[in-house]
XYZ file of C-alpha atoms in Angstrom:
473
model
C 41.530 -198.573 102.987
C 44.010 -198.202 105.695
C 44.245 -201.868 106.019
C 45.173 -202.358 102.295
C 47.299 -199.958 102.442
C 49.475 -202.370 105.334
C 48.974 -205.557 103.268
C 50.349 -203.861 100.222
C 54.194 -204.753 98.625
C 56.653 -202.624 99.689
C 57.085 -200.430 96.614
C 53.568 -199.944 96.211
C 53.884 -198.677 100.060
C 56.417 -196.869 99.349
C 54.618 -194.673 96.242
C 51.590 -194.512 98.240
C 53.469 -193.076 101.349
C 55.097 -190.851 99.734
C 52.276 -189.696 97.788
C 50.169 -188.735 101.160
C 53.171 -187.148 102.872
C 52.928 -184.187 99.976
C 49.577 -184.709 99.193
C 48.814 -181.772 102.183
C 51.932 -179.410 101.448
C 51.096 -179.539 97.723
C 47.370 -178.842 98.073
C 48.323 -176.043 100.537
C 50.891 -174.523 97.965
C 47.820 -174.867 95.220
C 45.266 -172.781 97.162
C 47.444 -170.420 97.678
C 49.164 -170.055 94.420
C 45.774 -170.548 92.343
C 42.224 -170.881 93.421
C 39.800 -173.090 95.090
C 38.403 -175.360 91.928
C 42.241 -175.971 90.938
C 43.192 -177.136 94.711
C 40.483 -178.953 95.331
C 40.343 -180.754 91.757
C 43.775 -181.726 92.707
C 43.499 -183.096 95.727
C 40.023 -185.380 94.295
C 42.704 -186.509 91.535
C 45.551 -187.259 93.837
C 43.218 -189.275 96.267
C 41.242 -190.965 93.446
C 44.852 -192.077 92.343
C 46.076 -193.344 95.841
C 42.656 -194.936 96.437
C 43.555 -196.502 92.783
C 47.244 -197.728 93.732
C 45.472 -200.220 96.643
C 42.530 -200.920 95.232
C 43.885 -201.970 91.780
C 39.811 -202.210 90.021
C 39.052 -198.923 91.372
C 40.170 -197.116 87.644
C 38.596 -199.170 85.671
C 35.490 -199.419 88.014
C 35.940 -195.276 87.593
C 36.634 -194.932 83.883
C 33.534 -197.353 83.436
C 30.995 -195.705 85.312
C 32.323 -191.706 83.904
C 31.717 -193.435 80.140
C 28.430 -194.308 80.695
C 26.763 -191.391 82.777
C 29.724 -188.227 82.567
C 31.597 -189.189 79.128
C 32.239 -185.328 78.218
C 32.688 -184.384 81.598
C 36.129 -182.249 82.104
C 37.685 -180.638 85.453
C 36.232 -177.304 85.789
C 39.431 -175.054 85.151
C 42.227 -174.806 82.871
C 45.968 -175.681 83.637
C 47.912 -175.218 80.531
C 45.154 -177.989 79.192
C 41.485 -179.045 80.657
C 42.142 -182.586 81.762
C 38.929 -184.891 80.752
C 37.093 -186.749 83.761
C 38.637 -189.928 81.144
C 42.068 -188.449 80.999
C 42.356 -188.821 85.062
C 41.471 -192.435 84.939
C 42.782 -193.774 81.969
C 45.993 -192.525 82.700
C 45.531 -193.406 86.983
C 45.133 -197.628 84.825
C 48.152 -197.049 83.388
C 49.983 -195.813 86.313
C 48.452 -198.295 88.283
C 49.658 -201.186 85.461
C 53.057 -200.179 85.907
C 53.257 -200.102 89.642
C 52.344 -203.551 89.677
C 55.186 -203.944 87.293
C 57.629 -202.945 90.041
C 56.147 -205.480 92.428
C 58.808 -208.387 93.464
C 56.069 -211.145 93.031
C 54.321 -209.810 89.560
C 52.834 -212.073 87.133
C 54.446 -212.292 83.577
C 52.406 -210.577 80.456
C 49.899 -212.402 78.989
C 49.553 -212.302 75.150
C 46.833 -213.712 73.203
C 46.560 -213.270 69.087
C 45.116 -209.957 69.051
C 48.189 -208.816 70.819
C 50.744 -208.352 68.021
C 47.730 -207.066 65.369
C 47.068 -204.271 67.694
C 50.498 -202.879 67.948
C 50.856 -202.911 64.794
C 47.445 -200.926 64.062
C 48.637 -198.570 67.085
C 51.911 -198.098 65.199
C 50.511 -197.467 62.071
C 47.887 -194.831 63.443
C 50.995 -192.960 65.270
C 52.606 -192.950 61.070
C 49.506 -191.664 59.432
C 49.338 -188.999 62.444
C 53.184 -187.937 61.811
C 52.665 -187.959 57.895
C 49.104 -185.641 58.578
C 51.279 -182.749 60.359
C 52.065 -181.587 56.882
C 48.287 -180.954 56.211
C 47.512 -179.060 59.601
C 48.991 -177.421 62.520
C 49.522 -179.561 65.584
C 47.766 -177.829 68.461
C 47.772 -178.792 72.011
C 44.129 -180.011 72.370
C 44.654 -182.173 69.181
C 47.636 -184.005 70.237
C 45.929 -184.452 73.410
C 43.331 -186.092 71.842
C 45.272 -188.469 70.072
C 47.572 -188.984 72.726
C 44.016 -190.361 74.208
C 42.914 -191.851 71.192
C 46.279 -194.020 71.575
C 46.041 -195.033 75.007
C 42.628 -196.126 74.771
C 43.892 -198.562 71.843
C 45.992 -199.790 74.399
C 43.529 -200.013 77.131
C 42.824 -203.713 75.674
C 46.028 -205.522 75.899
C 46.164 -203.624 79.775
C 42.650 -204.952 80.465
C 43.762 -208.752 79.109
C 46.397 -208.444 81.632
C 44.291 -206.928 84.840
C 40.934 -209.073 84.356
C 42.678 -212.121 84.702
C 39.797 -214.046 86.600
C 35.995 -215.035 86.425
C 35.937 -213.024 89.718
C 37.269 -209.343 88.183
C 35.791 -210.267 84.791
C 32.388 -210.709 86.978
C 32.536 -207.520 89.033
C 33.719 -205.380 85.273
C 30.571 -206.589 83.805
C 28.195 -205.819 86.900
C 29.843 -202.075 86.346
C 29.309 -201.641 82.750
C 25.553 -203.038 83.360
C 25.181 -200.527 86.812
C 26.276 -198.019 85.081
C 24.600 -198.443 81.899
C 21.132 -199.238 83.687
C 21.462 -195.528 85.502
C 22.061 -193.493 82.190
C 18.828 -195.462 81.102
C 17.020 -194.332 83.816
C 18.455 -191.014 83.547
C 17.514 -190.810 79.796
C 14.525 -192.072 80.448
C 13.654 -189.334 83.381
C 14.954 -186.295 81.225
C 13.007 -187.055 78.144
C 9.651 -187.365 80.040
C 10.463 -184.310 82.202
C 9.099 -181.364 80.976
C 11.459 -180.034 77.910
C 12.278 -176.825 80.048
C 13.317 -178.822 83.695
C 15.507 -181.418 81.248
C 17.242 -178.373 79.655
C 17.833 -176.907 82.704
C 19.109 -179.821 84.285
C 21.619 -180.577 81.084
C 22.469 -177.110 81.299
C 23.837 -177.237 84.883
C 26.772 -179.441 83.597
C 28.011 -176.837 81.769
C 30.311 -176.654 84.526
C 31.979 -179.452 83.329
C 32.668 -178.343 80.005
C 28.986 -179.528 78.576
C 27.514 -178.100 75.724
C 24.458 -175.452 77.164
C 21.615 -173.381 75.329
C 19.244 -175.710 73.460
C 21.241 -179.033 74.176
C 17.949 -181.300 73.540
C 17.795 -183.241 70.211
C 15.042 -183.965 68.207
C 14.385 -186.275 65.061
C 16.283 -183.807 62.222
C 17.114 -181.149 64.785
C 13.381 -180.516 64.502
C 11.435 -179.046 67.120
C 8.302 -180.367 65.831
C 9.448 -183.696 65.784
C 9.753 -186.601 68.024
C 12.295 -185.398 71.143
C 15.077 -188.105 71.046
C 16.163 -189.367 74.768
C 20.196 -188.293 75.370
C 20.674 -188.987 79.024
C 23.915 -187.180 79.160
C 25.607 -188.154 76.078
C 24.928 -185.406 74.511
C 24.373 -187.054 71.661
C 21.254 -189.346 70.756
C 23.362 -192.537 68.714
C 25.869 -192.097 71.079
C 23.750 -192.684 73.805
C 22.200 -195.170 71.707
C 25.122 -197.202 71.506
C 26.269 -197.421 74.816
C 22.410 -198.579 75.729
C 22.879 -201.219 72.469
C 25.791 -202.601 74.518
C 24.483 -202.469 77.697
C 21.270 -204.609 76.739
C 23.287 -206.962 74.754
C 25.671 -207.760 78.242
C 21.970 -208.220 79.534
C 19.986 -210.451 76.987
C 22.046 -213.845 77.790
C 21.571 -213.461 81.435
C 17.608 -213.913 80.608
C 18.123 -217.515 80.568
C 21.023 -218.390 81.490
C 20.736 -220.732 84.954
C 23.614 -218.382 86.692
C 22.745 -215.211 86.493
C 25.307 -212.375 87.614
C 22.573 -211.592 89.565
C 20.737 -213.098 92.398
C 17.244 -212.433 90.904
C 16.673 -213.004 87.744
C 13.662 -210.356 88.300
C 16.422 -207.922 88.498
C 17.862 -209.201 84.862
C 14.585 -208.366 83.513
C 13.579 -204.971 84.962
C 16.989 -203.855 83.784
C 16.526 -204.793 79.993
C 13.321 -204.025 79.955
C 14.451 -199.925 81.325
C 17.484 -200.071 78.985
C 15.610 -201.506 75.639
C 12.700 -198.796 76.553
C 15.853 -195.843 76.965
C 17.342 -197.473 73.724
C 13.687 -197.019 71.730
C 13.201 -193.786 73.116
C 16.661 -192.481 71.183
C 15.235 -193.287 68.070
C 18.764 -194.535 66.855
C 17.929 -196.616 64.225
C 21.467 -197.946 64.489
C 21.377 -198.864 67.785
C 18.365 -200.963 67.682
C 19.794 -202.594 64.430
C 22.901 -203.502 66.214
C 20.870 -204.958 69.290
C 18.681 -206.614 67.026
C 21.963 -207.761 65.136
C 23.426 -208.762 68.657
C 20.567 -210.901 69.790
C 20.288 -213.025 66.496
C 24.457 -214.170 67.099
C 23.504 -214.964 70.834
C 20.277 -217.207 69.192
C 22.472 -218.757 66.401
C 25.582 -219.436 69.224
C 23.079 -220.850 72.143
C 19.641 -221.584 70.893
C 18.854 -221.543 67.150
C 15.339 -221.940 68.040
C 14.950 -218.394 69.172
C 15.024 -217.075 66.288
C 11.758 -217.544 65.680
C 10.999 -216.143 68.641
C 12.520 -213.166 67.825
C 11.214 -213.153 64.567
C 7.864 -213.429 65.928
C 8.825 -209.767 68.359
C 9.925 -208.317 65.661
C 7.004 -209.157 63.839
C 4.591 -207.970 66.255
C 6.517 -204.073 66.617
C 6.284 -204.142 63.171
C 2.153 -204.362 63.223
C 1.439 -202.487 66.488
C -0.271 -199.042 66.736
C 2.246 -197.140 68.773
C 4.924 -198.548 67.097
C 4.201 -196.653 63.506
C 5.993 -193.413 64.126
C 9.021 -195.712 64.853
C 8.878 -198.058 62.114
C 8.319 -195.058 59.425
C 11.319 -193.419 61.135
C 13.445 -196.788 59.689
C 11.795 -196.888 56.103
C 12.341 -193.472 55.494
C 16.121 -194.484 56.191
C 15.724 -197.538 54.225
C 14.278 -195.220 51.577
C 16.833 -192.374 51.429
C 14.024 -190.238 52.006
C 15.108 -188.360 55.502
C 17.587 -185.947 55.684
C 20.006 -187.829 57.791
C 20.397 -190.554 55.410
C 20.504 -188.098 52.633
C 23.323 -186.749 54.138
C 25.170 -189.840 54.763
C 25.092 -190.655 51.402
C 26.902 -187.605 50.766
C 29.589 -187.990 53.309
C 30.047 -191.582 51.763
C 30.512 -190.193 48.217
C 33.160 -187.652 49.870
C 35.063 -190.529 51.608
C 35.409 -192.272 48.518
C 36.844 -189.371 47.079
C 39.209 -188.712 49.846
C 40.143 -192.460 50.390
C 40.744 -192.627 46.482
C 43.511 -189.767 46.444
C 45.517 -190.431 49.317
C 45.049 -194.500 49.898
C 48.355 -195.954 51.628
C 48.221 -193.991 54.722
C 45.705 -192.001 54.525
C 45.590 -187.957 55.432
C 46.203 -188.234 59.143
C 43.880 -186.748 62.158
C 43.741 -183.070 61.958
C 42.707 -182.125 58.118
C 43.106 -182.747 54.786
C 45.516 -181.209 52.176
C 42.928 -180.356 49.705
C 40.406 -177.717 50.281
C 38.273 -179.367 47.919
C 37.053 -182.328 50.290
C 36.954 -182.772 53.948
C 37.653 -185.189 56.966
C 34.594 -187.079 58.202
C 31.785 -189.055 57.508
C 29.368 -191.201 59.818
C 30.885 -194.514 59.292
C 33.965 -195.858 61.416
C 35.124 -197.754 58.885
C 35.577 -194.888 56.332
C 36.501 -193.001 58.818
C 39.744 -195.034 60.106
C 39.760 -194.944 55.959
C 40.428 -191.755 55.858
C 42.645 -191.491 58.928
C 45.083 -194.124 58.626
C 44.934 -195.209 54.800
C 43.796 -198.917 53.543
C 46.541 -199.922 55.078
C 45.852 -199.177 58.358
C 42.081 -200.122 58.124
C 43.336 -203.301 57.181
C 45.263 -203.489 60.127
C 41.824 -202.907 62.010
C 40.150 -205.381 60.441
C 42.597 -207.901 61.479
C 42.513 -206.923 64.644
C 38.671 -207.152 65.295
C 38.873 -210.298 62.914
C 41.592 -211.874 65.111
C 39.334 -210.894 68.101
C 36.076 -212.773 67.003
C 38.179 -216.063 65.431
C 40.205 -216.668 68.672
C 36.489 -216.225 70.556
C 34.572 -218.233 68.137
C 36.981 -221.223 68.004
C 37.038 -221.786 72.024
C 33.786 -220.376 72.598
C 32.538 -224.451 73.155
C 35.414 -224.062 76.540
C 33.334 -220.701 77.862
C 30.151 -222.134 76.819
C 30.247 -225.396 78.830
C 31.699 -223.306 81.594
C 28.180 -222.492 83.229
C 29.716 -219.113 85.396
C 31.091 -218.174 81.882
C 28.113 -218.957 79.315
C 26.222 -216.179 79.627
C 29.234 -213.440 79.550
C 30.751 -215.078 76.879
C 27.772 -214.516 74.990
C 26.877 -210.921 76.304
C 30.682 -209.698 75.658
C 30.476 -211.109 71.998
C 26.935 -209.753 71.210
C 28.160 -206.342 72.662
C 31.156 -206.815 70.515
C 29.243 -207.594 67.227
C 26.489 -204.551 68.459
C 29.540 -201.957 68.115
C 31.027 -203.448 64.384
C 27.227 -203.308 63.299
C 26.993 -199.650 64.733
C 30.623 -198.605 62.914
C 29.113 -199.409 59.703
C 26.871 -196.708 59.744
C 27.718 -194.087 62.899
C 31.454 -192.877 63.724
C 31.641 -192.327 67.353
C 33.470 -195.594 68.486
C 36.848 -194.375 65.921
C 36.414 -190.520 66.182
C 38.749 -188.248 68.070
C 36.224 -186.137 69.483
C 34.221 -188.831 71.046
C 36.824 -190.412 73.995
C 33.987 -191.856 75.529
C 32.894 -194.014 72.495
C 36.424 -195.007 72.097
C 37.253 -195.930 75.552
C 33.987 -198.635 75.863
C 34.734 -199.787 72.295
C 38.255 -201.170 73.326
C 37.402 -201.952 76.821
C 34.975 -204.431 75.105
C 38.076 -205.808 73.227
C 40.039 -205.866 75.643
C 36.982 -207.945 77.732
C 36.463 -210.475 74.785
C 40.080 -211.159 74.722
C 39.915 -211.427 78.783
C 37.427 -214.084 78.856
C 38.843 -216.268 75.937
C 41.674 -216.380 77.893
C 40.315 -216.906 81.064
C 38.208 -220.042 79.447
C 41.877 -221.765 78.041
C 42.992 -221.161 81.757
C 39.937 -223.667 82.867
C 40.387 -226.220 80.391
């Protein structure tokens, strides 16, 4: 560390220097003036943000691995707000981004097509937000959510500009898989534990702000049904998702001839513990938008696979200890659960809503009418709702822009044998989460930072490695 710090430009030295020469007077004045958790929450912010200024990775690295095993985790006190473990390192990329701003010797902004298309979506969601004050009072923990929600937008053109080689893009993807592969195995360990240990265990993150009580799920809320696996998500289809995009980053490194691993034995155990996590959240979803994932990877690389995965899907279909699971999807396909039953409801509401306030929608916080309300488990009505048809159509453009950029130099990335395989894995992730917005809300909703933070760091990754591919040309 010490030795970075000497190598470092001298305004980077500079902040950093002056940073550790109050770091001890202002922790001192903190214990003092408030208590133990504050000063010493304080003090693990201010070094994780030094540590950040020299190593420049270390933020994302951070904000990567909190989104996959801690996504609701908070700092245990409150000063005039409770900073999220997210808030901290989100905004510790941004400071970091404009430090390197200051440097004599910095590289110019890149751009790509998305660029332009996403300020313009960010714009319009900061309109709809300023028209929606009329239909609710601003409080503090709202605009701090959107605040959030806006940065996190922005995360992707900030992420086009920082993972500007095969080497960072390499060492983000290891993280998100790391990461991912842990809350798999931790999902995995609290949903065979017995139900009283795992609710204990859940319960002792409380501390951060976690839900506690009965935090374990089951099919319908349903004790007498199936227990659906959570790691510490919270939720099961969040949890689901984040596995759906973890396994997808995985399935093109099967058989690929340069794996981001050394053993390819390693590729395998990990898909094999994330797929089994994934099942065990019984988020039909999820496994739709893995399933979805792995048939674009098949029609990209090898169209002959799809009989192969045919023939899988095939045999789940017909096996034994695969019923309970496959009646769990026809009952869905049916209407006959009450989870579908009360999507179908939500839909009919968002139709409503969408149909009475169209151009820019009713905002973030509430809706004028007491008649109807803001929500519904779909991110696409949703951002509906939020922003208007105009600003979903800004979305769309975006995520369109995204995958036609991609898609018409993906023959550059795929020839590229170090860049094949994450081509494909970024992509399929990419095409896991817009199968999962159809019919789940998480990656677009306020309340879910997490969800919206690995949504547009996968943006901001697809745009990355497009970019990186034109570079090699």
């Amino acid at each position: 560390m010490i030795d970075a710090f000497k190598k470092s430009d001298d305004s980077s030295s500079t902040i950093v220097g002056a940073a550790i020469a109050l770091l001890s007077t202002t922790f001192g004045a903190l214990l003092s003036l408030t208590g133990a958790w504050i000063a010493s929450g304080a003090l693990l912010s201010a070094t994780f943000i030094i540590w950040a200024l020299i190593q420049s990775e270390l933020a994302l690295w951070s904000t990567i691995v909190i989104f996959s095993l801690i996504p609701f985790g908070t700092m245990p006190f409150k000063f005039i707000l409770t900073p999220t473990f997210l808030d901290i390192t989100i905004a510790t990329i941004y400071l970091v981004f404009f430090t390197q701003r200051l440097k004599s010797n910095r590289q110019p902004l890149v751009s790509t097509p998305a660029h332009i298309p996403i300020i313009i979506f960010i714009l319009l969601s900061i309109l709809s937000f300023i028209l929606g004050t009329s239909n609710t009072s601003i409080n503090p923990n709202l605009l701090r959510k959107f605040v959030g929600y806006i940065l996190n937008i922005s995360l992707a053109l900030i992420i086009v500009d920082q993972v500007h080689n095969r080497l960072i893009l390499t060492r983000i993807i290891k993280t998100i898989i790391v990461s991912g592969f842990a809350a798999a195995i931790l999902g995995i360990a609290l949903y065979i534990a017995p139900p009283n240990l795992s609710e204990l265990s859940l319960n002792y993150l409380s501390v951060f702000n976690y839900p506690s009580g009965d935090v374990l799920r089951y099919i319908e809320d349903n004790p007498a049904n199936p227990l659906r696996a959570i790691g510490t998500s919270v939720d099961p289809n969040i949890f689901g998702g984040l596995l759906a995009i973890v396994a997808a980053l995985l399935v093109p490194q099967i058989s690929t001839k340069n794996p981001i691993f050394k053993q390819r034995l390693t590729v395998v155990l990990m898909l094999i513990v994330t797929i089994t996590s994934l099942v065990l959240t019984y988020s039909r979803t999820a496994m739709s938008a893995l399933l979805a994932s792995m048939i674009f990877v098949a029609i990209i690389r090898k169209r002959k696979t799809l009989w192969i995965i045919a023939a899988m899907l095939l045999l789940v279909l017909f096996l034994p200890l695969s019923q309970q699971y496959v009646s769990h999807f026809t009952d869905a396909i049916k209407g006959q659960d009450l989870a579908t039953s009360m999507r179908l409801g939500e839909y009919k509401d968002a139709f409503v809503l969408i149909g009475r306030y169209p151009t820019f929608g009713v905002g973030f916080g509430g809706t004028p009418d007491i008649d109807i309300y803001l929500g519904v488990s779909s991110a696409y009505l949703l951002l509906a709702e939020q922003v208007g048809l105009i600003g979903f159509s800004s979305f769309l453009i975006v995520i369109t822009t995204v995958f036609v950029w991609g898609i018409k130099h993906r023959l550059v990335s795929l020839t590229n044998k170090s860049l094949s395989s994450q081509w494909l894995g970024i992509y399929g992730a990419l095409v896991a989460t817009t199968i999962v917005g159809v019919f789940d809300h998480y990656f677009v909703n306020l309340d879910f930072q997490s969800s919206q933070t690995c949504f547009w760091v996968l943006i901001g990754l697809s745009l990355a490695i497009t970019r990186i591919s034109q570079e090699l040309k």
